mmCIF file of C-alpha atoms in Angstrom:
data_model
loop_
_atom_site.group_PDB
_atom_site.id
_atom_site.type_symbol
_atom_site.label_atom_id
_atom_site.label_comp_id
_atom_site.label_asym_id
_atom_site.label_seq_id
_atom_site.Cartn_x
_atom_site.Cartn_y
_atom_site.Cartn_z
ATOM 1 C CA UNK A 5 108.138 88.781 104.270
ATOM 2 C CA UNK A 6 111.680 87.362 104.943
ATOM 3 C CA UNK A 7 110.504 84.615 107.497
ATOM 4 C CA UNK A 8 108.349 83.043 104.455
ATOM 5 C CA UNK A 9 110.870 83.896 101.843
ATOM 6 C CA UNK A 10 113.745 82.526 103.181
ATOM 7 C CA UNK A 11 111.933 79.617 105.328
ATOM 8 C CA UNK A 12 113.516 76.989 102.689
ATOM 9 C CA UNK A 13 116.752 78.449 103.012
ATOM 10 C CA UNK A 14 116.562 78.143 107.095
ATOM 11 C CA UNK A 15 114.478 76.278 107.801
ATOM 12 C CA UNK A 16 116.478 73.431 108.740
ATOM 13 C CA UNK A 17 118.943 75.687 110.476
ATOM 14 C CA UNK A 18 117.034 77.106 112.598
ATOM 15 C CA UNK A 19 115.173 73.959 113.699
ATOM 16 C CA UNK A 20 118.518 72.846 114.328
ATOM 17 C CA UNK A 21 119.942 75.451 116.165
ATOM 18 C CA UNK A 22 116.524 75.673 118.280
ATOM 19 C CA UNK A 23 116.881 71.730 119.422
ATOM 20 C CA UNK A 24 120.425 72.597 120.186
ATOM 21 C CA UNK A 25 119.453 75.796 122.659
ATOM 22 C CA UNK A 26 115.978 74.053 123.501
ATOM 23 C CA UNK A 27 117.629 70.789 124.840
ATOM 24 C CA UNK A 28 120.304 72.916 126.072
ATOM 25 C CA UNK A 29 117.826 74.940 128.422
ATOM 26 C CA UNK A 30 115.695 71.326 129.254
ATOM 27 C CA UNK A 31 117.898 69.306 130.061
ATOM 28 C CA UNK A 32 120.977 71.544 131.614
ATOM 29 C CA UNK A 33 118.771 74.087 133.348
ATOM 30 C CA UNK A 34 115.543 73.096 133.637
ATOM 31 C CA UNK A 35 116.177 69.460 134.663
ATOM 32 C CA UNK A 36 119.471 70.377 136.352
ATOM 33 C CA UNK A 37 119.836 73.797 137.714
ATOM 34 C CA UNK A 38 116.012 74.396 138.622
ATOM 35 C CA UNK A 39 114.971 71.645 141.253
ATOM 36 C CA UNK A 40 118.457 72.724 142.689
ATOM 37 C CA UNK A 41 117.055 75.789 143.353
ATOM 38 C CA UNK A 42 113.474 74.709 144.023
ATOM 39 C CA UNK A 43 115.153 72.063 146.611
ATOM 40 C CA UNK A 44 116.575 75.566 147.962
ATOM 41 C CA UNK A 45 113.462 77.026 148.651
ATOM 42 C CA UNK A 46 112.130 74.741 149.629
ATOM 43 C CA UNK A 47 114.198 73.795 152.021
ATOM 44 C CA UNK A 48 113.844 77.251 153.660
ATOM 45 C CA UNK A 49 110.713 77.289 153.831
ATOM 46 C CA UNK A 50 110.583 73.778 155.346
ATOM 47 C CA UNK A 51 112.669 75.595 158.490
ATOM 48 C CA UNK A 52 110.944 78.341 158.725
ATOM 49 C CA UNK A 53 108.022 76.105 159.535
ATOM 50 C CA UNK A 54 109.800 74.387 161.657
ATOM 51 C CA UNK A 55 111.276 77.284 162.981
ATOM 52 C CA UNK A 56 107.658 78.505 163.503
ATOM 53 C CA UNK A 57 106.907 75.443 165.308
ATOM 54 C CA UNK A 58 109.804 75.543 167.210
ATOM 55 C CA UNK A 59 108.573 79.054 168.440
ATOM 56 C CA UNK A 60 105.331 77.877 168.773
ATOM 57 C CA UNK A 61 105.960 75.287 170.857
ATOM 58 C CA UNK A 62 108.209 77.023 173.220
ATOM 59 C CA UNK A 63 105.547 80.173 173.659
ATOM 60 C CA UNK A 64 103.374 76.909 174.919
ATOM 61 C CA UNK A 65 105.647 75.745 177.627
ATOM 62 C CA UNK A 66 106.473 79.466 178.589
ATOM 63 C CA UNK A 67 102.877 79.794 179.174
ATOM 64 C CA UNK A 68 102.433 76.376 180.678
ATOM 65 C CA UNK A 69 105.641 77.530 183.316
ATOM 66 C CA UNK A 70 104.201 81.048 183.567
ATOM 67 C CA UNK A 71 100.652 78.986 185.075
ATOM 68 C CA UNK A 72 102.587 77.013 187.394
ATOM 69 C CA UNK A 73 104.175 79.512 188.109
ATOM 70 C CA UNK A 74 101.049 81.176 189.555
ATOM 71 C CA UNK A 75 99.565 78.541 190.264
ATOM 72 C CA UNK A 76 102.394 77.915 193.198
ATOM 73 C CA UNK A 77 102.079 81.375 193.945
ATOM 74 C CA UNK A 78 98.460 81.339 194.684
ATOM 75 C CA UNK A 79 99.524 78.355 196.937
ATOM 76 C CA UNK A 80 102.062 79.647 198.676
ATOM 77 C CA UNK A 81 100.284 82.245 199.545
ATOM 78 C CA UNK A 82 97.402 80.263 201.247
ATOM 79 C CA UNK A 83 99.808 78.456 203.177
ATOM 80 C CA UNK A 84 101.391 81.409 204.416
ATOM 81 C CA UNK A 85 97.834 83.056 204.732
ATOM 82 C CA UNK A 86 97.063 80.047 207.101
ATOM 83 C CA UNK A 87 100.182 79.525 208.987
ATOM 84 C CA UNK A 88 99.281 83.327 210.056
ATOM 85 C CA UNK A 89 95.858 82.815 210.389
ATOM 86 C CA UNK A 90 96.992 79.563 213.326
ATOM 87 C CA UNK A 91 99.380 81.822 214.757
ATOM 88 C CA UNK A 92 97.189 84.659 215.416
ATOM 89 C CA UNK A 93 94.387 82.258 216.953
ATOM 90 C CA UNK A 94 96.780 80.394 219.168
ATOM 91 C CA UNK A 95 97.998 83.975 220.622
ATOM 92 C CA UNK A 96 94.406 85.099 220.808
ATOM 93 C CA UNK A 97 93.960 82.438 223.150
ATOM 94 C CA UNK A 98 97.221 82.502 224.877
ATOM 95 C CA UNK A 99 96.559 86.422 225.840
ATOM 96 C CA UNK A 100 92.656 85.530 226.762
ATOM 97 C CA UNK A 101 94.054 82.658 228.757
ATOM 98 C CA UNK A 102 96.747 84.652 230.776
ATOM 99 C CA UNK A 103 94.236 87.686 230.882
ATOM 100 C CA UNK A 104 91.766 85.482 232.612
ATOM 101 C CA UNK A 105 94.811 84.017 235.412
ATOM 102 C CA UNK A 106 95.662 87.625 235.977
ATOM 103 C CA UNK A 107 92.304 88.573 236.587
ATOM 104 C CA UNK A 108 91.544 85.478 238.807
ATOM 105 C CA UNK A 109 94.865 86.600 240.348
ATOM 106 C CA UNK A 110 93.801 90.422 240.272
ATOM 107 C CA UNK A 111 90.236 89.588 241.937
ATOM 108 C CA UNK A 112 91.566 87.599 244.617
ATOM 109 C CA UNK A 113 94.486 89.778 246.010
ATOM 110 C CA UNK A 114 91.686 92.738 245.526
ATOM 111 C CA UNK A 115 89.412 90.111 247.456
ATOM 112 C CA UNK A 116 92.007 89.853 250.476
ATOM 113 C CA UNK A 117 92.725 93.488 250.629
ATOM 114 C CA UNK A 118 88.754 93.665 250.925
ATOM 115 C CA UNK A 119 88.671 91.683 254.081
ATOM 116 C CA UNK A 120 91.934 93.264 255.643
ATOM 117 C CA UNK A 121 90.104 95.994 255.122
ATOM 118 C CA UNK A 122 87.158 95.225 256.426
ATOM 119 C CA UNK A 123 88.900 93.727 259.614
ATOM 120 C CA UNK A 124 91.190 96.667 260.096
ATOM 121 C CA UNK A 125 87.832 98.824 259.459
ATOM 122 C CA UNK A 126 85.964 96.707 262.433
ATOM 123 C CA UNK A 127 89.429 96.543 264.783
ATOM 124 C CA UNK A 128 89.531 100.300 264.496
ATOM 125 C CA UNK A 129 85.645 101.108 264.585
ATOM 126 C CA UNK A 130 86.103 98.975 268.299
ATOM 127 C CA UNK A 131 89.159 101.387 269.594
ATOM 128 C CA UNK A 132 87.070 103.942 268.258
ATOM 129 C CA UNK A 133 84.245 102.728 270.230
ATOM 130 C CA UNK A 134 86.311 102.262 273.650
ATOM 131 C CA UNK A 135 87.951 105.706 273.024
ATOM 132 C CA UNK A 136 85.015 107.237 272.782
ATOM 133 C CA UNK A 137 83.008 105.842 275.796
ATOM 134 C CA UNK A 138 85.785 106.548 278.173
ATOM 135 C CA UNK A 139 85.852 109.964 276.687
ATOM 136 C CA UNK A 140 82.182 109.746 277.255
ATOM 137 C CA UNK A 141 83.043 109.117 280.781
ATOM 138 C CA UNK A 142 85.377 111.516 281.588
ATOM 139 C CA UNK A 143 83.312 113.888 279.375
ATOM 140 C CA UNK A 144 80.209 113.253 281.422
ATOM 141 C CA UNK A 145 82.302 112.993 284.849
ATOM 142 C CA UNK A 146 83.812 116.755 284.013
ATOM 143 C CA UNK A 147 80.700 118.126 282.853
ATOM 144 C CA UNK A 148 78.279 116.979 285.643
ATOM 145 C CA UNK A 149 80.172 115.333 288.187
ATOM 146 C CA UNK A 150 78.226 112.045 287.703
ATOM 147 C CA UNK A 151 79.704 109.085 287.874
ATOM 148 C CA UNK A 152 79.144 106.883 284.708
ATOM 149 C CA UNK A 153 79.782 103.345 284.518
ATOM 150 C CA UNK A 154 82.026 101.968 281.988
ATOM 151 C CA UNK A 155 79.160 99.779 280.830
ATOM 152 C CA UNK A 156 76.344 102.785 280.223
ATOM 153 C CA UNK A 157 78.925 104.847 278.588
ATOM 154 C CA UNK A 158 79.769 101.903 275.949
ATOM 155 C CA UNK A 159 76.234 101.468 275.152
ATOM 156 C CA UNK A 160 75.156 105.005 274.653
ATOM 157 C CA UNK A 161 78.255 105.203 272.369
ATOM 158 C CA UNK A 162 77.115 102.139 270.849
ATOM 159 C CA UNK A 163 73.873 103.241 269.947
ATOM 160 C CA UNK A 164 74.846 106.487 268.999
ATOM 161 C CA UNK A 165 77.375 104.872 265.946
ATOM 162 C CA UNK A 166 74.725 102.734 264.986
ATOM 163 C CA UNK A 167 72.337 106.143 264.613
ATOM 164 C CA UNK A 168 75.145 107.770 262.455
ATOM 165 C CA UNK B 19 123.415 108.188 103.391
ATOM 166 C CA UNK B 20 121.004 107.925 105.993
ATOM 167 C CA UNK B 21 119.412 110.860 104.077
ATOM 168 C CA UNK B 22 118.338 108.156 100.839
ATOM 169 C CA UNK B 23 117.551 105.249 103.961
ATOM 170 C CA UNK B 24 114.066 103.681 102.904
ATOM 171 C CA UNK B 25 111.590 102.481 104.862
ATOM 172 C CA UNK B 26 111.977 98.403 105.296
ATOM 173 C CA UNK B 27 110.710 97.682 108.643
ATOM 174 C CA UNK B 28 111.108 93.985 107.399
ATOM 175 C CA UNK B 29 115.008 93.965 107.258
ATOM 176 C CA UNK B 30 115.172 93.245 110.651
ATOM 177 C CA UNK B 31 113.688 90.178 110.306
ATOM 178 C CA UNK B 32 116.363 88.886 107.595
ATOM 179 C CA UNK B 33 118.492 86.064 108.586
ATOM 180 C CA UNK B 34 121.741 86.316 107.296
ATOM 181 C CA UNK B 35 124.759 83.587 107.026
ATOM 182 C CA UNK B 36 127.820 84.524 109.837
ATOM 183 C CA UNK B 37 131.301 83.119 109.110
ATOM 184 C CA UNK B 38 131.428 83.399 105.530
ATOM 185 C CA UNK B 39 128.911 80.713 104.875
ATOM 186 C CA UNK B 40 125.583 80.211 102.513
ATOM 187 C CA UNK B 41 121.689 80.302 103.598
ATOM 188 C CA UNK B 42 122.208 76.831 101.736
ATOM 189 C CA UNK B 43 119.510 74.955 102.973
ATOM 190 C CA UNK B 44 120.998 72.570 105.423
ATOM 191 C CA UNK B 45 121.213 72.640 109.171
ATOM 192 C CA UNK B 46 124.588 73.433 110.277
ATOM 193 C CA UNK B 47 124.272 76.973 109.329
ATOM 194 C CA UNK B 48 125.472 79.041 111.535
ATOM 195 C CA UNK B 49 122.894 82.308 111.308
ATOM 196 C CA UNK B 50 122.155 85.642 113.311
ATOM 197 C CA UNK B 51 119.407 83.921 114.352
ATOM 198 C CA UNK B 52 121.526 80.817 115.945
ATOM 199 C CA UNK B 53 123.608 83.423 117.446
ATOM 200 C CA UNK B 54 120.634 84.895 119.958
ATOM 201 C CA UNK B 55 119.449 81.237 120.368
ATOM 202 C CA UNK B 56 122.990 81.329 121.755
ATOM 203 C CA UNK B 57 122.813 84.546 123.208
ATOM 204 C CA UNK B 58 119.717 84.007 124.646
ATOM 205 C CA UNK B 59 121.024 80.645 126.576
ATOM 206 C CA UNK B 60 123.869 82.434 127.228
ATOM 207 C CA UNK B 61 122.223 84.678 129.608
ATOM 208 C CA UNK B 62 119.484 82.343 130.887
ATOM 209 C CA UNK B 63 122.560 80.563 131.850
ATOM 210 C CA UNK B 64 123.825 83.213 133.224
ATOM 211 C CA UNK B 65 120.520 84.439 135.404
ATOM 212 C CA UNK B 66 120.222 80.898 136.755
ATOM 213 C CA UNK B 67 124.162 80.350 137.652
ATOM 214 C CA UNK B 68 124.548 83.737 139.176
ATOM 215 C CA UNK B 69 120.885 82.494 141.361
ATOM 216 C CA UNK B 70 122.606 79.099 142.249
ATOM 217 C CA UNK B 71 124.285 80.460 145.108
ATOM 218 C CA UNK B 72 121.824 78.349 147.375
ATOM 219 C CA UNK B 73 121.737 80.777 150.405
ATOM 220 C CA UNK B 74 119.535 80.534 153.181
ATOM 221 C CA UNK B 75 118.763 83.745 153.416
ATOM 222 C CA UNK B 76 118.897 84.757 149.426
ATOM 223 C CA UNK B 77 120.313 87.734 147.439
ATOM 224 C CA UNK B 78 118.987 89.701 145.705
ATOM 225 C CA UNK B 79 120.358 87.692 142.305
ATOM 226 C CA UNK B 80 119.177 84.435 143.987
ATOM 227 C CA UNK B 81 116.007 86.163 144.634
ATOM 228 C CA UNK B 82 115.141 86.708 141.352
ATOM 229 C CA UNK B 83 116.032 83.268 139.888
ATOM 230 C CA UNK B 84 114.020 81.645 142.912
ATOM 231 C CA UNK B 85 111.369 84.064 141.331
ATOM 232 C CA UNK B 86 111.458 82.955 138.427
ATOM 233 C CA UNK B 87 111.309 79.108 138.786
ATOM 234 C CA UNK B 88 108.939 79.566 141.856
ATOM 235 C CA UNK B 89 107.017 81.177 139.109
ATOM 236 C CA UNK B 90 107.148 78.045 136.344
ATOM 237 C CA UNK B 91 106.780 75.703 139.019
ATOM 238 C CA UNK B 92 103.814 77.675 140.136
ATOM 239 C CA UNK B 93 102.207 77.757 136.787
ATOM 240 C CA UNK B 94 102.515 74.205 136.288
ATOM 241 C CA UNK B 95 101.646 72.953 139.736
ATOM 242 C CA UNK B 96 98.969 75.586 140.056
ATOM 243 C CA UNK B 97 96.886 74.431 136.787
ATOM 244 C CA UNK B 98 97.865 70.819 136.907
ATOM 245 C CA UNK B 99 97.962 69.993 139.854
ATOM 246 C CA UNK B 100 100.879 67.928 142.184
ATOM 247 C CA UNK B 101 101.156 65.404 139.080
ATOM 248 C CA UNK B 102 102.585 68.851 137.201
ATOM 249 C CA UNK B 103 105.585 68.416 138.833
ATOM 250 C CA UNK B 104 106.693 66.495 136.115
ATOM 251 C CA UNK B 105 105.935 69.345 133.276
ATOM 252 C CA UNK B 106 108.122 72.094 135.196
ATOM 253 C CA UNK B 107 111.274 71.920 132.935
ATOM 254 C CA UNK B 108 109.140 72.574 129.718
ATOM 255 C CA UNK B 109 107.217 75.068 131.277
ATOM 256 C CA UNK B 110 110.155 76.758 132.627
ATOM 257 C CA UNK B 111 112.135 76.080 128.925
ATOM 258 C CA UNK B 112 109.271 77.666 126.920
ATOM 259 C CA UNK B 113 108.538 80.518 129.668
ATOM 260 C CA UNK B 114 112.485 81.427 129.589
ATOM 261 C CA UNK B 115 113.201 81.087 126.590
ATOM 262 C CA UNK B 116 110.348 83.171 124.897
ATOM 263 C CA UNK B 117 111.186 85.762 127.477
ATOM 264 C CA UNK B 118 114.621 85.928 127.261
ATOM 265 C CA UNK B 119 114.317 85.960 123.287
ATOM 266 C CA UNK B 120 111.774 88.752 123.178
ATOM 267 C CA UNK B 121 113.742 91.021 125.938
ATOM 268 C CA UNK B 122 116.575 90.277 124.130
ATOM 269 C CA UNK B 123 114.848 91.335 120.801
ATOM 270 C CA UNK B 124 114.159 94.704 122.562
ATOM 271 C CA UNK B 125 117.739 95.608 123.456
ATOM 272 C CA UNK B 126 119.342 98.410 122.285
ATOM 273 C CA UNK B 127 122.066 97.024 121.153
ATOM 274 C CA UNK B 128 121.701 98.030 117.464
ATOM 275 C CA UNK B 129 123.514 101.474 118.098
ATOM 276 C CA UNK B 130 125.613 99.465 117.306
ATOM 277 C CA UNK B 131 124.807 98.295 113.757
ATOM 278 C CA UNK B 132 126.899 94.529 114.027
ATOM 279 C CA UNK B 133 125.289 94.035 117.322
ATOM 280 C CA UNK B 134 121.555 94.458 116.446
ATOM 281 C CA UNK B 135 119.352 92.262 117.906
ATOM 282 C CA UNK B 136 117.094 89.471 115.946
ATOM 283 C CA UNK B 137 114.695 88.904 117.725
ATOM 284 C CA UNK B 138 113.894 85.006 117.820
ATOM 285 C CA UNK B 139 110.875 84.485 118.824
ATOM 286 C CA UNK B 140 109.993 86.563 115.430
ATOM 287 C CA UNK B 141 110.248 83.697 113.172
ATOM 288 C CA UNK B 142 107.199 81.299 113.050
ATOM 289 C CA UNK B 143 110.029 78.858 112.305
ATOM 290 C CA UNK B 144 110.923 79.249 115.404
ATOM 291 C CA UNK B 145 107.405 79.688 117.260
ATOM 292 C CA UNK B 146 106.114 76.848 115.193
ATOM 293 C CA UNK B 147 108.528 74.392 116.785
ATOM 294 C CA UNK B 148 107.841 75.334 120.319
ATOM 295 C CA UNK B 149 104.025 75.561 119.830
ATOM 296 C CA UNK B 150 104.588 72.057 118.425
ATOM 297 C CA UNK B 151 106.480 70.521 121.082
ATOM 298 C CA UNK B 152 103.916 71.533 123.702
ATOM 299 C CA UNK B 153 100.996 69.905 121.614
ATOM 300 C CA UNK B 154 102.851 67.184 120.828
ATOM 301 C CA UNK B 155 103.419 66.802 124.676
ATOM 302 C CA UNK B 156 99.675 67.179 124.736
ATOM 303 C CA UNK B 157 98.763 64.613 122.388
ATOM 304 C CA UNK B 158 101.651 61.860 124.168
ATOM 305 C CA UNK B 159 100.789 62.128 127.885
ATOM 306 C CA UNK B 160 96.591 61.991 126.743
ATOM 307 C CA UNK B 161 96.860 59.389 124.987
ATOM 308 C CA UNK B 162 99.380 57.252 127.369
ATOM 309 C CA UNK B 163 97.396 58.449 130.342
ATOM 310 C CA UNK B 164 93.330 57.555 128.618
ATOM 311 C CA UNK B 165 94.271 55.691 125.499
ATOM 312 C CA UNK B 166 91.534 56.261 122.927
ATOM 313 C CA UNK B 167 89.345 57.583 126.317
ATOM 314 C CA UNK B 168 91.451 60.903 125.115
ATOM 315 C CA UNK B 169 88.753 61.427 122.292
ATOM 316 C CA UNK B 170 86.662 62.026 125.402
ATOM 317 C CA UNK B 171 88.328 65.583 125.366
ATOM 318 C CA UNK B 172 85.451 66.241 122.351
ATOM 319 C CA UNK B 173 82.696 65.437 124.017
ATOM 320 C CA UNK B 174 82.061 67.922 127.080
ATOM 321 C CA UNK B 175 79.973 66.824 130.393
ATOM 322 C CA UNK B 176 76.429 67.090 130.120
ATOM 323 C CA UNK B 177 76.445 67.559 125.692
ATOM 324 C CA UNK B 178 72.733 66.248 124.694
ATOM 325 C CA UNK B 179 73.041 63.654 122.427
ATOM 326 C CA UNK B 180 71.421 65.172 119.437
ATOM 327 C CA UNK B 181 73.813 67.772 119.527
ATOM 328 C CA UNK B 182 76.838 65.588 119.162
ATOM 329 C CA UNK B 183 77.535 65.758 115.526
ATOM 330 C CA UNK B 184 77.675 69.314 116.064
ATOM 331 C CA UNK B 185 79.843 69.617 119.279
ATOM 332 C CA UNK B 186 82.211 66.981 118.833
ATOM 333 C CA UNK B 187 83.364 68.545 115.263
ATOM 334 C CA UNK B 188 83.546 72.194 116.559
ATOM 335 C CA UNK B 189 85.455 70.784 119.637
ATOM 336 C CA UNK B 190 88.108 68.738 117.427
ATOM 337 C CA UNK B 191 88.612 72.068 115.457
ATOM 338 C CA UNK B 192 89.281 73.917 118.530
ATOM 339 C CA UNK B 193 91.453 71.459 119.777
ATOM 340 C CA UNK B 194 93.268 71.389 116.383
ATOM 341 C CA UNK B 195 93.920 74.941 116.086
ATOM 342 C CA UNK B 196 95.447 75.245 119.256
ATOM 343 C CA UNK B 197 99.449 74.991 118.169
ATOM 344 C CA UNK B 198 98.545 77.168 115.125
ATOM 345 C CA UNK B 199 97.186 79.191 117.777
ATOM 346 C CA UNK B 200 99.685 78.954 120.212
ATOM 347 C CA UNK B 201 102.929 79.790 117.829
ATOM 348 C CA UNK B 202 100.651 82.874 115.306
ATOM 349 C CA UNK B 203 99.750 84.196 118.605
ATOM 350 C CA UNK B 204 103.703 84.817 120.022
ATOM 351 C CA UNK B 205 104.896 85.186 116.407
ATOM 352 C CA UNK B 206 102.219 88.237 115.207
ATOM 353 C CA UNK B 207 102.673 90.047 118.655
ATOM 354 C CA UNK B 208 106.530 90.107 118.143
ATOM 355 C CA UNK B 209 106.382 91.018 114.761
ATOM 356 C CA UNK B 210 104.067 93.675 114.834
ATOM 357 C CA UNK B 211 105.649 95.481 117.974
ATOM 358 C CA UNK B 212 109.045 95.307 116.060
ATOM 359 C CA UNK B 213 107.708 96.814 112.704
ATOM 360 C CA UNK B 214 105.939 99.314 114.771
ATOM 361 C CA UNK B 215 108.908 100.495 116.770
ATOM 362 C CA UNK B 216 110.994 100.777 113.683
ATOM 363 C CA UNK B 217 108.591 102.307 111.407
ATOM 364 C CA UNK B 218 107.978 105.084 114.044
ATOM 365 C CA UNK B 219 112.370 104.812 114.268
ATOM 366 C CA UNK B 220 112.523 105.708 110.896
ATOM 367 C CA UNK B 221 110.336 108.933 110.858
ATOM 368 C CA UNK B 222 112.836 110.475 113.607
ATOM 369 C CA UNK B 223 115.339 109.682 111.449
ATOM 370 C CA UNK B 224 113.768 110.843 108.470
ATOM 371 C CA UNK B 225 111.997 113.456 109.989
ATOM 372 C CA UNK B 226 115.297 115.098 111.644
ATOM 373 C CA UNK B 227 117.354 114.657 108.053
ATOM 374 C CA UNK B 228 114.265 116.509 106.187
ATOM 375 C CA UNK B 229 115.528 119.779 108.205
ATOM 376 C CA UNK B 230 112.122 121.186 108.180
ATOM 377 C CA UNK B 231 109.822 122.543 111.549
ATOM 378 C CA UNK B 232 107.375 119.696 109.623
ATOM 379 C CA UNK B 233 110.036 117.349 109.840
ATOM 380 C CA UNK B 234 111.657 118.131 113.541
ATOM 381 C CA UNK B 235 107.916 118.090 114.984
ATOM 382 C CA UNK B 236 107.213 114.915 113.235
ATOM 383 C CA UNK B 237 110.350 113.407 114.711
ATOM 384 C CA UNK B 238 109.779 114.735 117.926
ATOM 385 C CA UNK B 239 106.107 113.232 117.986
ATOM 386 C CA UNK B 240 107.274 109.669 117.108
ATOM 387 C CA UNK B 241 109.609 110.061 119.752
ATOM 388 C CA UNK B 242 107.564 110.465 121.891
ATOM 389 C CA UNK B 243 104.849 108.046 120.917
ATOM 390 C CA UNK B 244 108.392 105.227 120.072
ATOM 391 C CA UNK B 245 108.792 105.603 123.894
ATOM 392 C CA UNK B 246 105.132 104.153 125.017
ATOM 393 C CA UNK B 247 104.874 101.821 122.482
ATOM 394 C CA UNK B 248 108.869 100.379 123.543
ATOM 395 C CA UNK B 249 106.936 100.953 127.527
ATOM 396 C CA UNK B 250 104.319 98.685 125.888
ATOM 397 C CA UNK B 251 106.519 95.881 124.131
ATOM 398 C CA UNK B 252 108.312 95.146 126.915
ATOM 399 C CA UNK B 253 105.200 94.779 128.558
ATOM 400 C CA UNK B 254 103.927 92.448 125.790
ATOM 401 C CA UNK B 255 107.252 90.745 125.645
ATOM 402 C CA UNK B 256 106.407 89.716 129.314
ATOM 403 C CA UNK B 257 102.411 88.485 129.060
ATOM 404 C CA UNK B 258 103.594 86.774 125.818
ATOM 405 C CA UNK B 259 106.176 84.573 127.596
ATOM 406 C CA UNK B 260 103.627 84.342 130.500
ATOM 407 C CA UNK B 261 100.580 83.408 127.776
ATOM 408 C CA UNK B 262 102.539 80.441 125.998
ATOM 409 C CA UNK B 263 103.779 78.792 129.348
ATOM 410 C CA UNK B 264 100.468 79.413 131.056
ATOM 411 C CA UNK B 265 98.317 77.548 127.428
ATOM 412 C CA UNK B 266 100.719 75.254 127.225
ATOM 413 C CA UNK B 267 100.392 74.271 130.926
ATOM 414 C CA UNK B 268 96.344 74.490 130.549
ATOM 415 C CA UNK B 269 95.964 72.144 127.351
ATOM 416 C CA UNK B 270 98.446 69.570 129.385
ATOM 417 C CA UNK B 271 96.041 69.784 131.913
ATOM 418 C CA UNK B 272 93.234 69.234 129.920
ATOM 419 C CA UNK B 273 95.852 65.829 128.712
ATOM 420 C CA UNK B 274 96.273 64.810 132.263
ATOM 421 C CA UNK B 275 93.018 65.244 133.473
ATOM 422 C CA UNK B 276 90.564 65.002 130.911
ATOM 423 C CA UNK B 277 87.507 67.505 131.460
#
């Protein structure tokens, strides 16, 4: 086994070069380059964490804004609803009022018209009685030749009319 | 020439001096082992350098480098806790050095004989030093933080008093054996896998050279087998690096928090 046979001849050289190489790796790479690379990794991880936190914050902000917008929307809807219902109520009241007024006017006109109608009818009735009495006087005179007084004819016509 | 090749699976662990030097037991002699340590270091450096673009959205290379550092720091911080951040460089160093050494030793550069890879982690003179450094960190941190209370590590919670004379030596031995198990586990896993691959590689070459139907059969069988063993070895390479780094962080956790 050369490792044993040569040991005394080579161990000093082996240890010298090993010490050299290990020192170079330890100080040059292990203490020099590794922390830099680790720093890059840590920086990246920190950046990722920060970006994630920022995204989370942005999302929370968006959520809040959405919530606000929804609330505002609801409030606006409620306000609009109120305005329309007030307007509707007012319109209904107005219409009612106008209707009542028109109703009153119409009924007043109707009453006047009825009154004038009944007056006219009364007048017409009186005329008809007079005409009918005259006609009855004439008819009696022509048919029987008897003379009937106007008052008698009138009362007879009145009795007939009252029976009719 | 190949027909006379003898099976010598240990040759791949041979350390040779490069650049005209002679192995003479001095520290500064440059060997193939040293060369491959430098190649491993270069590969790690290249890999990390390629991942240093430091972009917010990482490319593939940067993502791979970040995965490696994240894995090492995850091991340290996951096992030791927040104070494990101090030990990330060492965990990273052992993990990447062992991982790249293991993988580098599996690279098929050997098709050019001069570029035959040398598996640094198949030398216990290397794994031993790694284990001793890890163990020293445990001792230093333990005594620094807890002083003599660190010996409380040998007394598990709730041990009945009469059992203490038995438990304490057992705990102590299991503690002291840690650097050896750490070093030998990696060393043995690497050497065994490489010998296996090497032996079956020789079977293929010798089988083809024999030229008989039986030879071709053995070569084919060995080829299929070696493909599987290679895949397994790649897995072992990663697992051994992981185990070494994991145990190191667990031992450091013991030292930092006692039990």
